[in-house]
PDB file of C-alpha atoms in Angstrom:
ATOM      1  CA  MET I   1       8.242  -9.180  22.373  1.00  0.00           C
ATOM      2  CA  LEU I   2      10.710 -10.043  19.460  1.00  0.00           C
ATOM      3  CA  GLU I   3      14.028  -7.981  20.324  1.00  0.00           C
ATOM      4  CA  LEU I   4      16.682  -6.797  18.155  1.00  0.00           C
ATOM      5  CA  VAL I   5      20.465  -5.568  18.741  1.00  0.00           C
ATOM      6  CA  ALA I   6      21.452  -2.954  17.014  1.00  0.00           C
ATOM      7  CA  LYS I   7      25.365  -1.457  16.896  1.00  0.00           C
ATOM      8  CA  THR I   8      26.259   2.012  16.611  1.00  0.00           C
ATOM      9  CA  ARG I   9      27.330   2.907  12.717  1.00  0.00           C
ATOM     10  CA  LEU I  10      30.110   4.332  11.379  1.00  0.00           C
ATOM     11  CA  GLU I  11      30.527   3.569   8.185  1.00  0.00           C
ATOM     12  CA  LEU I  12      27.462   6.398   6.415  1.00  0.00           C
ATOM     13  CA  GLY I  13      26.704   7.193   2.723  1.00  0.00           C
ATOM     14  CA  LYS I  14      27.953   5.279  -0.077  1.00  0.00           C
ATOM     15  CA  LYS I  15      30.306   2.960   3.035  1.00  0.00           C
ATOM     16  CA  ALA I  16      27.275   1.611   4.168  1.00  0.00           C
ATOM     17  CA  LYS I  17      28.411  -1.590   1.486  1.00  0.00           C
ATOM     18  CA  HIS I  18      30.996  -2.414   3.827  1.00  0.00           C
ATOM     19  CA  ILE I  19      28.385  -2.767   6.466  1.00  0.00           C
ATOM     20  CA  ARG I  20      26.404  -5.049   3.565  1.00  0.00           C
ATOM     21  CA  ASN I  21      29.797  -7.125   2.851  1.00  0.00           C
ATOM     22  CA  ARG I  22      29.863  -8.208   6.145  1.00  0.00           C
ATOM     23  CA  GLY I  23      26.266  -9.841   6.688  1.00  0.00           C
ATOM     24  CA  SER I  24      24.273  -6.497   8.342  1.00  0.00           C
ATOM     25  CA  ILE I  25      22.033  -4.372   7.302  1.00  0.00           C
ATOM     26  CA  PRO I  26      22.449  -0.214   7.807  1.00  0.00           C
ATOM     27  CA  ALA I  27      19.828   1.250   9.879  1.00  0.00           C
ATOM     28  CA  VAL I  28      18.845   4.285  11.475  1.00  0.00           C
ATOM     29  CA  LEU I  29      16.530   4.630  14.663  1.00  0.00           C
ATOM     30  CA  TYR I  30      14.774   8.297  15.115  1.00  0.00           C
ATOM     31  CA  GLY I  31      11.185   8.656  17.259  1.00  0.00           C
ATOM     32  CA  TYR I  32      10.026   9.535  21.228  1.00  0.00           C
ATOM     33  CA  GLY I  33      13.069   9.940  23.540  1.00  0.00           C
ATOM     34  CA  VAL I  34      15.641   9.653  20.954  1.00  0.00           C
ATOM     35  CA  GLU I  35      17.903  11.811  19.414  1.00  0.00           C
ATOM     36  CA  PRO I  36      18.485  10.505  15.322  1.00  0.00           C
ATOM     37  CA  LYS I  37      21.504   7.831  15.012  1.00  0.00           C
ATOM     38  CA  SER I  38      23.054   5.797  12.815  1.00  0.00           C
ATOM     39  CA  VAL I  39      22.943   1.943  13.986  1.00  0.00           C
ATOM     40  CA  GLU I  40      23.581  -1.876  12.184  1.00  0.00           C
ATOM     41  CA  VAL I  41      21.715  -5.097  12.759  1.00  0.00           C
ATOM     42  CA  ASP I  42      22.532  -8.500  11.800  1.00  0.00           C
ATOM     43  CA  SER I  43      20.707  -9.363   8.590  1.00  0.00           C
ATOM     44  CA  ARG I  44      19.988 -12.734   8.820  1.00  0.00           C
ATOM     45  CA  VAL I  45      18.282 -11.975  12.999  1.00  0.00           C
ATOM     46  CA  PHE I  46      16.575  -8.925  11.389  1.00  0.00           C
ATOM     47  CA  GLU I  47      14.673 -10.815   8.093  1.00  0.00           C
ATOM     48  CA  LYS I  48      13.357 -13.702  11.037  1.00  0.00           C
ATOM     49  CA  VAL I  49      12.076 -10.651  13.309  1.00  0.00           C
ATOM     50  CA  TRP I  50      10.666  -8.381   9.943  1.00  0.00           C
ATOM     51  CA  LYS I  51       8.745 -11.990   9.100  1.00  0.00           C
ATOM     52  CA  ALA I  52       7.499 -12.364  12.013  1.00  0.00           C
ATOM     53  CA  VAL I  53       6.179  -8.192  13.171  1.00  0.00           C
ATOM     54  CA  GLY I  54       6.056  -6.582   9.450  1.00  0.00           C
ATOM     55  CA  GLU I  55       5.924  -3.605   9.839  1.00  0.00           C
ATOM     56  CA  THR I  56       2.744  -2.641  12.563  1.00  0.00           C
ATOM     57  CA  SER I  57       3.813  -4.713  15.878  1.00  0.00           C
ATOM     58  CA  LEU I  58       6.544  -3.849  18.558  1.00  0.00           C
ATOM     59  CA  VAL I  59      10.308  -4.571  18.506  1.00  0.00           C
ATOM     60  CA  SER I  60      12.101  -4.411  21.309  1.00  0.00           C
ATOM     61  CA  LEU I  61      15.535  -2.851  19.628  1.00  0.00           C
ATOM     62  CA  SER I  62      18.553  -3.304  22.587  1.00  0.00           C
ATOM     63  CA  LEU I  63      21.743  -0.533  22.242  1.00  0.00           C
ATOM     64  CA  GLU I  64      25.604  -1.186  22.904  1.00  0.00           C
ATOM     65  CA  ASP I  65      25.090   1.192  26.183  1.00  0.00           C
ATOM     66  CA  GLY I  66      22.975  -0.813  27.712  1.00  0.00           C
ATOM     67  CA  SER I  67      19.658   0.801  26.801  1.00  0.00           C
ATOM     68  CA  GLN I  68      16.628  -0.601  25.056  1.00  0.00           C
ATOM     69  CA  LYS I  69      13.704   1.213  22.950  1.00  0.00           C
ATOM     70  CA  THR I  70      10.819   0.168  22.299  1.00  0.00           C
ATOM     71  CA  VAL I  71      10.204   0.582  18.398  1.00  0.00           C
ATOM     72  CA  LEU I  72       8.080   0.005  14.846  1.00  0.00           C
ATOM     73  CA  ILE I  73       9.785  -1.161  12.008  1.00  0.00           C
ATOM     74  CA  GLN I  74       9.127   1.674  10.464  1.00  0.00           C
ATOM     75  CA  ASP I  75      10.084   1.691   6.694  1.00  0.00           C
ATOM     76  CA  VAL I  76      12.663  -0.688   4.344  1.00  0.00           C
ATOM     77  CA  SER I  77      13.837  -0.570   1.815  1.00  0.00           C
ATOM     78  CA  ARG I  78      14.957  -3.462  -0.453  1.00  0.00           C
ATOM     79  CA  ASP I  79      17.160  -4.360  -3.871  1.00  0.00           C
ATOM     80  CA  VAL I  80      14.874  -4.144  -5.888  1.00  0.00           C
ATOM     81  CA  LEU I  81      16.968  -6.875  -8.546  1.00  0.00           C
ATOM     82  CA  ARG I  82      18.448  -9.640  -5.528  1.00  0.00           C
ATOM     83  CA  ASP I  83      15.015  -8.308  -3.202  1.00  0.00           C
ATOM     84  CA  PHE I  84      17.249  -8.876   0.485  1.00  0.00           C
ATOM     85  CA  PRO I  85      16.466  -5.690   2.689  1.00  0.00           C
ATOM     86  CA  ILE I  86      19.303  -3.003   2.022  1.00  0.00           C
ATOM     87  CA  HIS I  87      18.204   0.018   4.436  1.00  0.00           C
ATOM     88  CA  VAL I  88      15.869   0.167   7.454  1.00  0.00           C
ATOM     89  CA  ASP I  89      13.836   2.840   9.386  1.00  0.00           C
ATOM     90  CA  PHE I  90      13.680   2.034  13.367  1.00  0.00           C
ATOM     91  CA  TYR I  91      10.540   4.589  14.990  1.00  0.00           C
ATOM     92  CA  ALA I  92      10.749   5.040  18.754  1.00  0.00           C
ATOM     93  CA  VAL I  93       7.588   4.898  20.044  1.00  0.00           C
ATOM     94  CA  ARG I  94       5.276   6.711  22.926  1.00  0.00           C
ATOM     95  CA  MET I  95       3.674   3.446  24.920  1.00  0.00           C
ATOM     96  CA  ASP I  96       0.750   6.166  26.134  1.00  0.00           C
ATOM     97  CA  ARG I  97      -0.139   7.956  22.145  1.00  0.00           C
ATOM     98  CA  GLU I  98      -1.914   6.407  19.775  1.00  0.00           C
ATOM     99  CA  LEU I  99      -0.421   5.911  16.153  1.00  0.00           C
ATOM    100  CA  GLU I 100      -2.455   5.511  13.213  1.00  0.00           C
ATOM    101  CA  ALA I 101      -1.312   2.336  10.927  1.00  0.00           C
ATOM    102  CA  ASP I 102      -2.675   0.059   8.094  1.00  0.00           C
ATOM    103  CA  ILE I 103      -3.180  -3.349   9.389  1.00  0.00           C
ATOM    104  CA  PRO I 104      -3.257  -6.353   6.422  1.00  0.00           C
ATOM    105  CA  LEU I 105      -5.681  -8.572   5.949  1.00  0.00           C
ATOM    106  CA  VAL I 106      -5.359 -11.626   5.735  1.00  0.00           C
ATOM    107  CA  PHE I 107      -8.430 -13.735   4.258  1.00  0.00           C
ATOM    108  CA  THR I 108      -9.279 -16.989   5.230  1.00  0.00           C
ATOM    109  CA  GLY I 109     -12.071 -19.706   4.173  1.00  0.00           C
ATOM    110  CA  GLU I 110     -13.064 -21.008   1.359  1.00  0.00           C
ATOM    111  CA  ALA I 111     -16.040 -19.024  -0.247  1.00  0.00           C
ATOM    112  CA  GLU I 112     -19.139 -21.429  -1.529  1.00  0.00           C
ATOM    113  CA  ALA I 113     -19.576 -18.807  -4.318  1.00  0.00           C
ATOM    114  CA  VAL I 114     -16.542 -19.516  -5.739  1.00  0.00           C
ATOM    115  CA  LYS I 115     -16.239 -22.890  -5.046  1.00  0.00           C
ATOM    116  CA  SER I 116     -19.645 -23.793  -6.356  1.00  0.00           C
ATOM    117  CA  LEU I 117     -20.813 -21.676  -8.259  1.00  0.00           C
ATOM    118  CA  GLY I 118     -17.066 -20.911  -9.724  1.00  0.00           C
ATOM    119  CA  GLY I 119     -17.535 -16.993  -8.783  1.00  0.00           C
ATOM    120  CA  VAL I 120     -14.618 -15.049  -8.697  1.00  0.00           C
ATOM    121  CA  LEU I 121     -13.517 -13.658  -5.266  1.00  0.00           C
ATOM    122  CA  VAL I 122     -12.903  -9.820  -5.775  1.00  0.00           C
ATOM    123  CA  LYS I 123     -10.555  -8.216  -3.384  1.00  0.00           C
ATOM    124  CA  VAL I 124     -10.802  -4.309  -2.680  1.00  0.00           C
ATOM    125  CA  ILE I 125      -9.417  -2.973   0.098  1.00  0.00           C
ATOM    126  CA  HIS I 126      -5.948  -5.604   1.501  1.00  0.00           C
ATOM    127  CA  GLU I 127      -5.026  -3.095   4.282  1.00  0.00           C
ATOM    128  CA  LEU I 128      -7.852  -1.235   7.050  1.00  0.00           C
ATOM    129  CA  PRO I 129      -6.328   1.643   8.391  1.00  0.00           C
ATOM    130  CA  ILE I 130      -6.296   1.962  12.423  1.00  0.00           C
ATOM    131  CA  ARG I 131      -5.694   4.084  15.098  1.00  0.00           C
ATOM    132  CA  ALA I 132      -4.730   2.383  18.760  1.00  0.00           C
ATOM    133  CA  LEU I 133      -2.029   2.599  21.071  1.00  0.00           C
ATOM    134  CA  PRO I 134       1.811   1.077  20.265  1.00  0.00           C
ATOM    135  CA  LYS I 135       0.879  -2.197  23.072  1.00  0.00           C
ATOM    136  CA  ASP I 136      -2.492  -3.400  20.866  1.00  0.00           C
ATOM    137  CA  LEU I 137      -1.356  -3.121  16.970  1.00  0.00           C
ATOM    138  CA  PRO I 138      -2.927  -5.796  15.740  1.00  0.00           C
ATOM    139  CA  HIS I 139       0.441  -7.450  13.461  1.00  0.00           C
ATOM    140  CA  GLU I 140      -2.693  -8.472  10.934  1.00  0.00           C
ATOM    141  CA  ILE I 141      -7.086  -9.055  10.702  1.00  0.00           C
ATOM    142  CA  ALA I 142      -8.841 -11.921   9.285  1.00  0.00           C
ATOM    143  CA  VAL I 143     -11.341 -11.693   7.405  1.00  0.00           C
ATOM    144  CA  ASP I 144     -13.266 -15.669   7.156  1.00  0.00           C
ATOM    145  CA  ILE I 145     -14.467 -15.244   3.572  1.00  0.00           C
ATOM    146  CA  SER I 146     -17.235 -18.875   4.188  1.00  0.00           C
ATOM    147  CA  VAL I 147     -19.859 -16.444   4.768  1.00  0.00           C
ATOM    148  CA  LEU I 148     -19.830 -15.589   0.542  1.00  0.00           C
ATOM    149  CA  HIS I 149     -22.227 -18.456  -0.409  1.00  0.00           C
ATOM    150  CA  ALA I 150     -23.528 -16.546  -3.590  1.00  0.00           C
ATOM    151  CA  PHE I 151     -23.103 -13.879  -6.087  1.00  0.00           C
ATOM    152  CA  GLU I 152     -22.758 -10.064  -4.855  1.00  0.00           C
ATOM    153  CA  ASP I 153     -22.735 -11.192  -1.931  1.00  0.00           C
ATOM    154  CA  GLN I 154     -19.968  -8.025   0.252  1.00  0.00           C
ATOM    155  CA  ILE I 155     -18.496  -8.330   3.379  1.00  0.00           C
ATOM    156  CA  PHE I 156     -18.131  -4.381   4.636  1.00  0.00           C
ATOM    157  CA  VAL I 157     -15.527  -2.861   6.930  1.00  0.00           C
ATOM    158  CA  LYS I 158     -18.338  -3.098   8.944  1.00  0.00           C
ATOM    159  CA  ASP I 159     -18.587  -6.408   9.400  1.00  0.00           C
ATOM    160  CA  ILE I 160     -15.010  -7.298  10.283  1.00  0.00           C
ATOM    161  CA  PRO I 161     -14.823  -8.074  14.356  1.00  0.00           C
ATOM    162  CA  LEU I 162     -11.824  -5.808  16.262  1.00  0.00           C
ATOM    163  CA  PRO I 163      -9.373  -6.174  18.795  1.00  0.00           C
ATOM    164  CA  GLU I 164      -9.629  -4.570  21.938  1.00  0.00           C
ATOM    165  CA  GLY I 165      -8.439  -1.493  21.667  1.00  0.00           C
ATOM    166  CA  VAL I 166      -8.210  -0.745  17.858  1.00  0.00           C
ATOM    167  CA  GLU I 167     -10.342   1.876  16.721  1.00  0.00           C
ATOM    168  CA  LEU I 168     -11.115   2.653  12.293  1.00  0.00           C
ATOM    169  CA  ARG I 169      -9.868   5.185  10.117  1.00  0.00           C
ATOM    170  CA  ILE I 170     -12.206   4.115   7.379  1.00  0.00           C
ATOM    171  CA  GLU I 171     -16.077   4.390   6.866  1.00  0.00           C
ATOM    172  CA  PRO I 172     -17.730   1.248   7.490  1.00  0.00           C
ATOM    173  CA  ASP I 173     -19.688   1.140   5.132  1.00  0.00           C
ATOM    174  CA  GLN I 174     -16.729  -0.052   2.397  1.00  0.00           C
ATOM    175  CA  VAL I 175     -16.517  -3.067   0.409  1.00  0.00           C
ATOM    176  CA  ILE I 176     -13.816  -5.077   1.964  1.00  0.00           C
ATOM    177  CA  VAL I 177     -14.701  -8.582  -0.504  1.00  0.00           C
ATOM    178  CA  LEU I 178     -17.209  -9.551  -2.988  1.00  0.00           C
ATOM    179  CA  VAL I 179     -18.204 -12.904  -5.702  1.00  0.00           C
ATOM    180  CA  GLU I 180     -19.058 -11.815  -8.639  1.00  0.00           C
ATOM    181  CA  ALA I 181     -20.865 -13.889 -10.983  1.00  0.00           C
ATOM    182  CA  PRO I 182     -18.408 -14.969 -13.871  1.00  0.00           C
ATOM    183  CA  ARG I 183     -18.078 -13.623 -17.261  1.00  0.00           C
ATOM    184  CA  SER I 184     -18.991 -16.136 -20.108  1.00  0.00           C
ATOM    185  CA  GLU I 185     -18.100 -16.647 -22.981  1.00  0.00           C
ATOM    186  CA  GLU I 186     -19.054 -13.327 -25.403  1.00  0.00           C
ATOM    187  CA  GLU I 187     -18.244 -11.228 -22.700  1.00  0.00           C
ATOM    188  CA  LEU I 188     -13.779 -11.824 -21.987  1.00  0.00           C
ATOM    189  CA  ALA I 189     -14.331 -12.110 -26.384  1.00  0.00           C
ATOM    190  CA  ALA I 190     -16.231  -8.592 -26.887  1.00  0.00           C
ATOM    191  CA  MET I 191     -13.695  -7.298 -24.197  1.00  0.00           C
ATOM    192  CA  GLU I 192     -10.772  -9.087 -26.549  1.00  0.00           C
ATOM    193  CA  GLN I 193     -12.281  -6.894 -29.569  1.00  0.00           C
ATOM    194  CA  PRO I 194     -10.615  -3.870 -30.381  1.00  0.00           C
ATOM    195  CA  ALA I 195     -13.372  -0.745 -30.670  1.00  0.00           C
ATOM    196  CA  GLU I 196     -14.353  -0.125 -34.399  1.00  0.00           C
ATOM    197  CA  VAL I 197     -13.390   3.354 -35.823  1.00  0.00           C
ATOM    198  CA  SER I 198     -15.058   4.321 -38.920  1.00  0.00           C
ATOM    199  CA  LEU I 199     -12.877   5.659 -41.818  1.00  0.00           C
ATOM    200  CA  GLU I 200     -16.498   8.274 -42.325  1.00  0.00           C
ATOM    201  CA  ASN I 201     -16.317   9.147 -38.576  1.00  0.00           C
ATOM    202  CA  ILE I 202     -11.865  10.303 -38.924  1.00  0.00           C
ATOM    203  CA  GLU I 203     -12.726  12.020 -41.842  1.00  0.00           C
ATOM    204  CA  LEU I 204     -16.422  13.668 -41.061  1.00  0.00           C
ATOM    205  CA  ALA I 205     -13.599  14.241 -37.502  1.00  0.00           C
ATOM    206  CA  GLY I 206     -11.270  15.974 -39.618  1.00  0.00           C
ATOM    207  CA  LYS I 207     -13.370  17.865 -41.703  1.00  0.00           C
ATOM    208  CA  LYS I 208     -15.103  19.756 -38.786  1.00  0.00           C
ATOM    209  CA  GLU I 209     -11.978  20.190 -36.845  1.00  0.00           C
ATOM    210  CA  LYS I 210     -10.667  22.471 -40.025  1.00  0.00           C
ATOM    211  CA  GLU I 211     -14.071  23.953 -40.647  1.00  0.00           C
ATOM    212  CA  THR I 212     -13.556  24.718 -36.920  1.00  0.00           C
ATOM    213  CA  GLU I 213      -9.599  26.610 -37.954  1.00  0.00           C
ATOM    214  CA  GLU I 214     -11.384  28.417 -40.190  1.00  0.00           C
ATOM    215  CA  GLU I 215     -13.762  30.148 -38.416  1.00  0.00           C
ATOM    216  CA  SER I 216     -11.223  30.983 -35.607  1.00  0.00           C
ATOM    217  CA  SER I 217      -9.047  32.436 -38.143  1.00  0.00           C
ATOM    218  CA  GLU I 218     -11.877  34.208 -39.471  1.00  0.00           C
ATOM    219  CA  GLU I 219     -13.323  35.352 -35.546  1.00  0.00           C
ATOM    220  CA  ILE I 220      -9.215  36.789 -35.249  1.00  0.00           C
ATOM    221  CA  SER I 221      -9.179  38.200 -38.464  1.00  0.00           C
ATOM    222  CA  THR I 222     -12.517  40.344 -38.027  1.00  0.00           C
ATOM    223  CA  THR I 223     -11.617  41.510 -34.196  1.00  0.00           C
ATOM    224  CA  ALA I 224      -8.289  42.423 -35.557  1.00  0.00           C
ATOM    225  CA  GLU I 225      -9.746  44.225 -38.674  1.00  0.00           C
ATOM    226  CA  ASN I 226     -12.254  45.830 -36.254  1.00  0.00           C
ATOM    227  CA  LYS I 227      -9.590  46.978 -34.223  1.00  0.00           C
ATOM    228  CA  GLU I 228      -8.045  49.141 -36.524  1.00  0.00           C
ATOM    229  CA  LYS I 229     -10.799  51.058 -37.726  1.00  0.00           C
ATOM    230  CA  LYS I 230     -10.931  52.420 -34.135  1.00  0.00           C
TER     231      LYS I 230
END
């Protein structure tokens, strides 16, 4: 299990930019057995750990008081322009209680239907919803696409071997990935052409709409007259 060192964070709110200026990332620790606490972690060390474990593997978080918490990297906010972490949520887990997570799928191998036949690989599902104890959470799940030999070949959720202790939270008959036949030039050209709209149809539709409005007005007028007579 990889380790991170967290220091108590005193600068809060807008002052958090001072933390980033000195090479750290503002963070918050919460979850099982801890009071919510503002902390900070070294940005370079965090980036390395996060790249290795993602949001589905456990991390040992060492605190200033000498205690250690087993956590998940629950959420990472990133700067949209410079693409680096600006805030992190650490969630302290209970080791004897199952967690729900979406595990990234990694597609391995080479599909013969794509390589030799020119098919198009269509990835339908990119993450697999699962349930497991914290110690059993996989970092990723591999999907071997080398079994796709012909057009319309598919791999279903039920075809994926799961690590021990991992339970699915998704229907096993759902398709994960498939191979489609390549589209012809005529099909591609047809997809690019704008739909043709007849001027006659537009005029006819406008006429019908006007007639409908007039009929509605007449009905309202007749109803009003009848009410007045009563």
